[in-house]
Tab-separated table of C-alpha atoms and ligand atoms in Angstrom:
chain	number	residue	atom	x	y	z
A	132	MET	CA	46.536	98.237	107.145
A	133	ALA	CA	49.957	97.746	108.784
A	134	ILE	CA	53.649	97.899	107.938
A	135	LEU	CA	55.861	94.916	108.866
A	136	LEU	CA	59.354	96.131	110.066
A	137	SER	CA	62.115	93.477	110.334
A	138	THR	CA	65.767	94.266	110.872
A	139	LYS	CA	68.332	93.490	113.453
A	140	ALA	CA	67.111	93.978	116.970
A	141	SER	CA	69.337	96.929	117.730
A	142	ALA	CA	67.921	98.967	114.892
A	143	MET	CA	64.117	98.118	115.206
A	144	GLU	CA	63.169	100.715	117.493
A	145	ALA	CA	65.092	103.571	115.819
A	146	TRP	CA	63.429	102.699	112.429
A	147	ARG	CA	59.818	102.439	114.256
A	148	ASP	CA	60.446	105.899	115.689
A	149	ALA	CA	61.730	107.416	112.523
A	150	LEU	CA	58.781	106.219	110.457
A	151	LEU	CA	56.091	107.275	113.043
A	152	GLU	CA	57.758	110.683	113.380
A	153	LEU	CA	57.098	111.159	109.587
A	154	ASP	CA	53.748	109.678	109.583
A	155	PRO	CA	52.099	108.890	113.205
A	156	SER	CA	49.038	107.170	111.436
A	157	LEU	CA	51.121	104.249	110.423
A	158	GLU	CA	50.583	101.257	112.081
A	159	ILE	CA	54.107	99.433	112.592
A	160	ARG	CA	54.324	95.807	113.500
A	161	MET	CA	57.691	94.640	114.581
A	162	PHE	CA	58.549	91.092	113.370
A	163	PRO	CA	58.028	88.462	114.446
A	164	GLU	CA	54.991	90.088	115.981
A	165	ALA	CA	53.040	90.418	112.673
A	166	GLY	CA	49.584	89.947	113.910
A	167	ASP	CA	47.029	89.027	111.289
A	168	PRO	CA	48.899	88.278	108.127
A	169	ALA	CA	46.035	89.843	106.171
A	170	ASP	CA	46.758	93.418	107.637
A	171	ILE	CA	50.203	93.630	106.347
A	172	GLU	CA	50.374	95.976	103.286
A	173	ALA	CA	54.183	96.699	103.149
A	174	ALA	CA	57.274	95.029	104.538
A	175	VAL	CA	60.304	97.068	105.373
A	176	CYS	CA	62.973	94.404	105.902
A	177	TRP	CA	66.734	93.731	105.613
A	178	THR	CA	68.938	90.721	104.751
A	179	SER	CA	68.052	88.827	107.981
A	180	HIS	CA	64.500	88.503	106.835
A	181	ASP	CA	63.601	85.242	105.099
A	182	MET	CA	62.046	86.268	101.746
A	183	GLY	CA	60.018	82.938	101.782
A	184	GLU	CA	58.245	84.258	104.896
A	185	LEU	CA	56.890	87.256	103.035
A	186	ARG	CA	54.647	84.925	101.012
A	187	ARG	CA	52.468	84.654	104.176
A	188	TYR	CA	51.023	88.070	103.566
A	189	PRO	CA	48.237	87.952	101.206
A	190	ASN	CA	47.779	91.698	100.855
A	191	LEU	CA	51.407	92.683	100.666
A	192	ARG	CA	51.735	95.442	97.975
A	193	LEU	CA	55.157	96.855	98.610
A	194	ILE	CA	58.685	95.603	99.877
A	195	VAL	CA	61.404	98.082	101.005
A	196	SER	CA	64.754	96.787	101.313
A	197	MET	CA	66.654	98.671	104.020
A	198	GLY	CA	69.902	99.156	102.228
A	199	ALA	CA	71.563	99.970	98.900
A	200	GLY	CA	72.621	96.531	97.886
A	201	VAL	CA	70.042	94.133	96.659
A	202	ASP	CA	71.994	90.765	96.057
A	203	HIS	CA	70.290	89.107	98.808
A	204	LEU	CA	66.940	89.586	96.988
A	205	LEU	CA	68.296	87.836	93.863
A	206	ARG	CA	69.046	84.657	95.691
A	207	PRO	CA	66.204	81.965	95.836
A	208	PRO	CA	63.495	82.114	96.993
A	209	GLY	CA	63.491	85.748	96.366
A	210	PRO	CA	60.645	88.204	97.218
A	211	PRO	CA	57.203	87.037	96.206
A	212	PRO	CA	56.730	87.458	92.602
A	213	GLY	CA	54.794	90.440	91.321
A	214	ILE	CA	55.397	92.568	94.475
A	215	PRO	CA	57.387	95.746	93.750
A	216	VAL	CA	60.659	96.023	95.674
A	217	ALA	CA	62.400	99.288	96.402
A	218	ARG	CA	65.858	99.867	97.738
A	219	LEU	CA	67.463	102.710	99.795
A	220	VAL	CA	69.209	105.473	97.838
A	221	ASP	CA	70.201	107.761	100.678
A	222	HIS	CA	72.682	110.534	100.965
A	223	ARG	CA	74.069	109.487	104.230
A	224	LEU	CA	74.668	105.963	102.883
A	225	THR	CA	76.422	107.654	100.142
A	226	THR	CA	78.413	109.972	102.183
A	227	GLY	CA	79.383	107.230	104.547
A	228	MET	CA	80.855	105.161	101.788
A	229	THR	CA	82.555	108.129	100.197
A	230	GLU	CA	84.291	108.770	103.616
A	231	TRP	CA	85.348	105.116	103.969
A	232	VAL	CA	86.926	105.103	100.579
A	233	LEU	CA	88.708	108.475	101.046
A	234	LEU	CA	89.987	107.237	104.428
A	235	ASN	CA	91.532	104.116	102.793
A	236	VAL	CA	92.824	105.798	99.552
A	237	LEU	CA	94.580	108.346	101.658
A	238	ARG	CA	95.812	105.654	104.064
A	239	PHE	CA	97.511	103.718	101.240
A	240	HIS	CA	98.449	106.964	99.418
A	241	ARG	CA	100.212	108.357	102.398
A	242	GLN	CA	101.828	105.019	103.300
A	243	ASP	CA	100.021	104.819	106.648
A	244	PRO	CA	100.345	100.843	106.865
A	245	ASP	CA	104.008	101.255	106.755
A	246	TYR	CA	104.225	104.119	109.261
A	247	ARG	CA	102.075	102.126	111.588
A	248	ALA	CA	104.454	99.230	111.392
A	249	LEU	CA	107.401	101.459	112.022
A	250	GLN	CA	105.483	102.784	115.138
A	251	ALA	CA	104.864	99.309	116.337
A	252	ALA	CA	108.592	98.708	116.059
A	253	ARG	CA	109.472	102.213	117.787
A	254	VAL	CA	111.256	103.004	114.627
A	255	TRP	CA	112.012	106.757	113.780
A	256	GLU	CA	112.331	106.578	110.167
A	257	GLU	CA	111.107	108.941	107.369
A	258	LEU	CA	110.032	107.065	104.258
A	259	PRO	CA	110.445	108.427	100.811
A	260	ALA	CA	107.896	111.120	100.212
A	261	PRO	CA	104.732	109.908	98.642
A	262	GLU	CA	103.825	110.554	95.065
A	263	THR	CA	101.578	113.550	94.563
A	264	SER	CA	97.914	112.622	94.168
A	265	SER	CA	98.055	113.441	90.585
A	266	ALA	CA	100.467	110.434	90.083
A	267	ARG	CA	98.361	107.944	92.015
A	268	ARG	CA	95.730	106.633	89.598
A	269	ILE	CA	92.459	105.327	90.868
A	270	GLY	CA	90.238	102.784	89.294
A	271	ILE	CA	86.629	102.503	90.423
A	272	LEU	CA	84.676	99.454	89.526
A	273	GLY	CA	81.069	100.492	89.524
A	274	LEU	CA	79.787	104.036	88.747
A	275	GLY	CA	76.358	103.929	90.298
A	276	GLU	CA	75.430	106.318	93.322
A	277	LEU	CA	78.374	105.414	95.335
A	278	GLY	CA	80.941	104.952	92.711
A	279	ALA	CA	80.106	108.295	91.099
A	280	ALA	CA	80.260	109.972	94.546
A	281	SER	CA	83.694	108.525	95.448
A	282	ALA	CA	84.950	109.442	91.901
A	283	LYS	CA	84.074	113.145	92.385
A	284	ALA	CA	85.494	113.379	95.949
A	285	LEU	CA	88.796	111.656	94.721
A	286	LEU	CA	88.911	114.044	91.716
A	287	SER	CA	88.579	117.150	94.120
A	288	LEU	CA	91.824	115.901	95.926
A	289	GLY	CA	93.545	115.696	92.621
A	290	PHE	CA	93.687	112.041	91.933
A	291	PRO	CA	93.245	110.892	88.248
A	292	VAL	CA	90.167	108.844	88.332
A	293	MET	CA	89.101	106.096	85.921
A	294	GLY	CA	85.716	104.077	86.261
A	295	TRP	CA	84.571	100.845	84.985
A	296	SER	CA	80.785	99.995	84.502
A	297	ARG	CA	78.675	97.541	82.727
A	298	ARG	CA	77.420	100.001	80.251
A	299	PRO	CA	79.222	103.253	79.154
A	300	LYS	CA	78.788	106.058	81.645
A	301	ALA	CA	79.922	109.626	81.324
A	302	ILE	CA	81.105	111.408	84.582
A	303	GLU	CA	82.831	114.593	84.086
A	304	GLY	CA	86.602	114.212	84.703
A	305	VAL	CA	86.374	110.365	84.876
A	306	GLU	CA	87.878	108.291	82.205
A	307	GLY	CA	85.247	105.673	81.556
A	308	PHE	CA	85.716	102.078	80.773
A	309	HIS	CA	83.129	99.355	80.132
A	310	GLY	CA	82.683	95.635	79.255
A	311	PRO	CA	85.365	92.988	79.674
A	312	GLU	CA	87.900	94.818	77.229
A	313	GLY	CA	87.342	98.031	79.178
A	314	LEU	CA	88.352	96.118	82.561
A	315	GLU	CA	91.498	94.619	80.852
A	316	ALA	CA	92.440	98.192	79.595
A	317	MET	CA	91.991	99.867	82.873
A	318	LEU	CA	93.556	97.517	85.439
A	319	PRO	CA	97.165	97.920	84.101
A	320	ARG	CA	96.849	101.686	84.662
A	321	THR	CA	95.219	101.292	88.235
A	322	ASP	CA	97.426	102.056	91.321
A	323	ILE	CA	94.383	101.834	93.751
A	324	LEU	CA	91.314	99.758	92.661
A	325	VAL	CA	88.061	100.526	94.403
A	326	CYS	CA	85.088	98.149	94.259
A	327	LEU	CA	81.654	99.676	94.559
A	328	LEU	CA	79.797	97.329	92.210
A	329	PRO	CA	76.600	95.616	92.856
A	330	LEU	CA	76.893	91.871	93.162
A	331	THR	CA	75.341	90.163	90.387
A	332	PRO	CA	76.170	86.864	88.497
A	333	GLY	CA	78.181	89.098	86.146
A	334	THR	CA	80.291	90.719	88.712
A	335	ARG	CA	80.636	87.785	91.153
A	336	GLY	CA	84.380	86.933	91.372
A	337	VAL	CA	85.508	89.859	89.331
A	338	ILE	CA	88.459	90.511	91.495
A	339	ASN	CA	90.383	87.236	90.956
A	340	ALA	CA	93.947	86.013	90.262
A	341	ARG	CA	93.642	87.129	86.534
A	342	SER	CA	92.426	90.651	87.301
A	343	LEU	CA	94.850	90.997	90.236
A	344	ALA	CA	97.580	90.104	87.970
A	345	LEU	CA	96.684	92.755	85.430
A	346	LEU	CA	97.282	95.549	88.124
A	347	PRO	CA	100.659	97.073	88.469
A	348	ARG	CA	102.853	95.230	90.941
A	349	GLY	CA	102.318	96.893	94.409
A	350	ALA	CA	98.723	98.135	93.691
A	351	PHE	CA	96.215	98.418	96.356
A	352	LEU	CA	92.720	97.174	96.691
A	353	ILE	CA	89.752	98.694	98.376
A	354	ASN	CA	86.428	96.607	98.647
A	355	GLY	CA	83.324	98.342	100.000
A	356	ALA	CA	80.978	96.470	97.909
A	357	ARG	CA	80.311	92.823	98.586
A	358	GLY	CA	82.591	89.803	99.635
A	359	GLY	CA	81.469	87.895	96.651
A	360	HIS	CA	83.269	90.249	94.298
A	361	VAL	CA	86.604	88.839	95.553
A	362	VAL	CA	87.935	85.478	95.138
A	363	GLN	CA	89.483	85.438	98.515
A	364	PRO	CA	92.056	82.764	98.180
A	365	ASP	CA	93.315	84.690	94.966
A	366	LEU	CA	93.600	87.782	97.051
A	367	LEU	CA	95.458	86.134	99.832
A	368	ALA	CA	98.005	84.763	97.297
A	369	ALA	CA	98.376	88.198	95.707
A	370	LEU	CA	99.006	89.934	99.075
A	371	ASP	CA	101.491	87.126	99.995
A	372	SER	CA	103.323	87.410	96.742
A	373	GLY	CA	103.529	91.307	96.851
A	374	GLN	CA	101.541	91.656	93.758
A	375	ILE	CA	98.955	93.553	95.920
A	376	ALA	CA	100.597	95.832	98.683
A	377	GLY	CA	97.512	96.193	100.867
A	378	ALA	CA	93.875	95.738	100.854
A	379	ALA	CA	91.131	97.611	102.843
A	380	LEU	CA	88.118	95.291	103.057
A	381	ASP	CA	84.767	95.857	104.632
A	382	VAL	CA	82.811	93.006	103.180
A	383	PHE	CA	83.445	89.181	103.155
A	384	GLU	CA	81.946	85.935	102.348
A	385	PRO	CA	80.774	84.623	104.767
A	386	GLU	CA	79.860	87.262	107.160
A	387	PRO	CA	80.873	87.518	109.950
A	388	LEU	CA	84.226	86.566	108.693
A	389	PRO	CA	85.131	83.355	110.700
A	390	ALA	CA	87.573	83.928	113.580
A	391	ASP	CA	90.087	81.704	112.091
A	392	HIS	CA	90.221	83.389	108.622
A	393	PRO	CA	93.633	84.609	107.648
A	394	PHE	CA	92.356	88.019	106.760
A	395	TRP	CA	92.079	88.888	110.457
A	396	GLY	CA	95.669	88.829	111.165
A	397	HIS	CA	97.144	89.586	107.779
A	398	PRO	CA	99.668	92.380	108.101
A	399	LYS	CA	98.507	93.886	104.708
A	400	VAL	CA	94.818	93.716	105.367
A	401	ILE	CA	92.698	96.652	106.977
A	402	LEU	CA	89.496	95.146	107.893
A	403	THR	CA	85.974	96.747	109.025
A	404	PRO	CA	82.977	94.486	109.894
A	405	HIS	CA	80.636	95.565	107.067
A	406	ALA	CA	80.485	99.076	108.621
A	407	ALA	CA	81.776	101.246	105.799
A	408	SER	CA	78.515	102.932	105.619
A	409	ILE	CA	75.676	102.189	108.000
A	410	THR	CA	71.952	103.089	107.298
A	411	ILE	CA	70.635	105.872	109.539
A	412	PRO	CA	67.006	105.318	109.984
A	413	ARG	CA	66.090	109.068	110.421
A	414	SER	CA	68.048	109.864	107.055
A	415	ALA	CA	66.456	106.985	105.182
A	416	ALA	CA	62.905	106.875	106.602
A	417	PRO	CA	61.448	109.641	104.414
A	418	GLN	CA	61.822	107.613	101.196
A	419	VAL	CA	60.228	104.630	102.836
A	420	VAL	CA	57.158	106.789	103.916
A	421	GLU	CA	56.952	108.290	100.505
A	422	ASN	CA	56.912	104.829	98.858
A	423	ILE	CA	54.159	103.651	101.292
A	424	ARG	CA	52.009	106.821	100.309
A	425	ARG	CA	52.756	106.201	96.493
A	426	SER	CA	51.792	102.571	96.894
A	427	ARG	CA	48.574	103.316	98.568
A	428	GLU	CA	47.819	105.855	95.850
A	429	GLY	CA	48.786	103.577	93.111
A	430	ARG	CA	51.582	105.791	91.972
A	431	SER	CA	54.866	104.801	90.657
A	432	LEU	CA	57.535	104.047	93.336
A	433	ILE	CA	60.996	105.533	93.871
A	434	ASN	CA	64.184	103.542	93.861
A	435	LEU	CA	62.649	100.517	92.376
A	436	VAL	CA	64.987	97.413	92.065
A	437	ASP	CA	65.471	96.351	88.582
A	438	PHE	CA	65.709	92.564	89.041
A	439	ALA	CA	66.818	92.113	85.257
A	440	ALA	CA	69.742	94.372	85.820
A	441	GLY	CA	70.432	93.137	89.425
A	442	TYR	CA	70.458	96.380	91.191
B	28	GLV	C1	75.066	97.691	102.751
B	28	GLV	O1	75.774	96.864	102.581
B	28	GLV	C2	73.922	98.159	101.751
B	28	GLV	O2	73.705	97.443	100.840
B	28	GLV	O3	73.261	99.060	102.172
């Protein structure tokens, strides 16, 4: 039996090597060279792979999605029904996102965009001292693996942290909110809003004209989740009106962000190309090999996607 590997060309060999290092007996087929479709027992693939294509493999027993987010699996046609799907929960992915969130919280907290503008204009000027971190309130949307890790890191730097999740969630030191009323209560107290939610029908467009208007004037937005969480024209309007003082964005809809999109040249937007946290094959491979073993032995899988919840 064989494992079908499908991801962007530049990552294929690193993934193959990482899997073979852990289990040299694996037979890896690199898409589109799948060989006999009946040989394929597991597909390890990412967003570029057409889920409809996976219906070609009659003996497929496991799908591993090579990332944390699963929204691409929820769109039609979706994975073949009845086949378990696991995602990656990987400490390097989590650490990468925590670093990116800290980078941008500190960037806004320490007035870095203003100092960059002064530097560009060759102006030697000291701005008023920033608030202490204890006066800069952070609101995190999503308290899953990523949100919880960022919350802890921000707490350790002295920021007061609030967190919003679908269901009540207790994290030591984090003031928790949930449900629509919880969001309305948290936003007016949030100076820097960090989005690390899964994208589901319930969270699509959560950052819109109404929610942005609930933030204090001059608040900042950091989005490391999915472009679909933000109603982009609403954010542009809020940036242009000064309601939002700056936004650090890693994700967009569509991606790649079209070359003529106003975010590219917007003076208040800090942009990265969906690179906040990048999967490192050697770090993520052990859980993939573990799931292949478990699948062969008929044991329960780890990091299974809950399609009803949408993550
Ligand atoms: C990246 O966006 C991921 O979901 O892992």
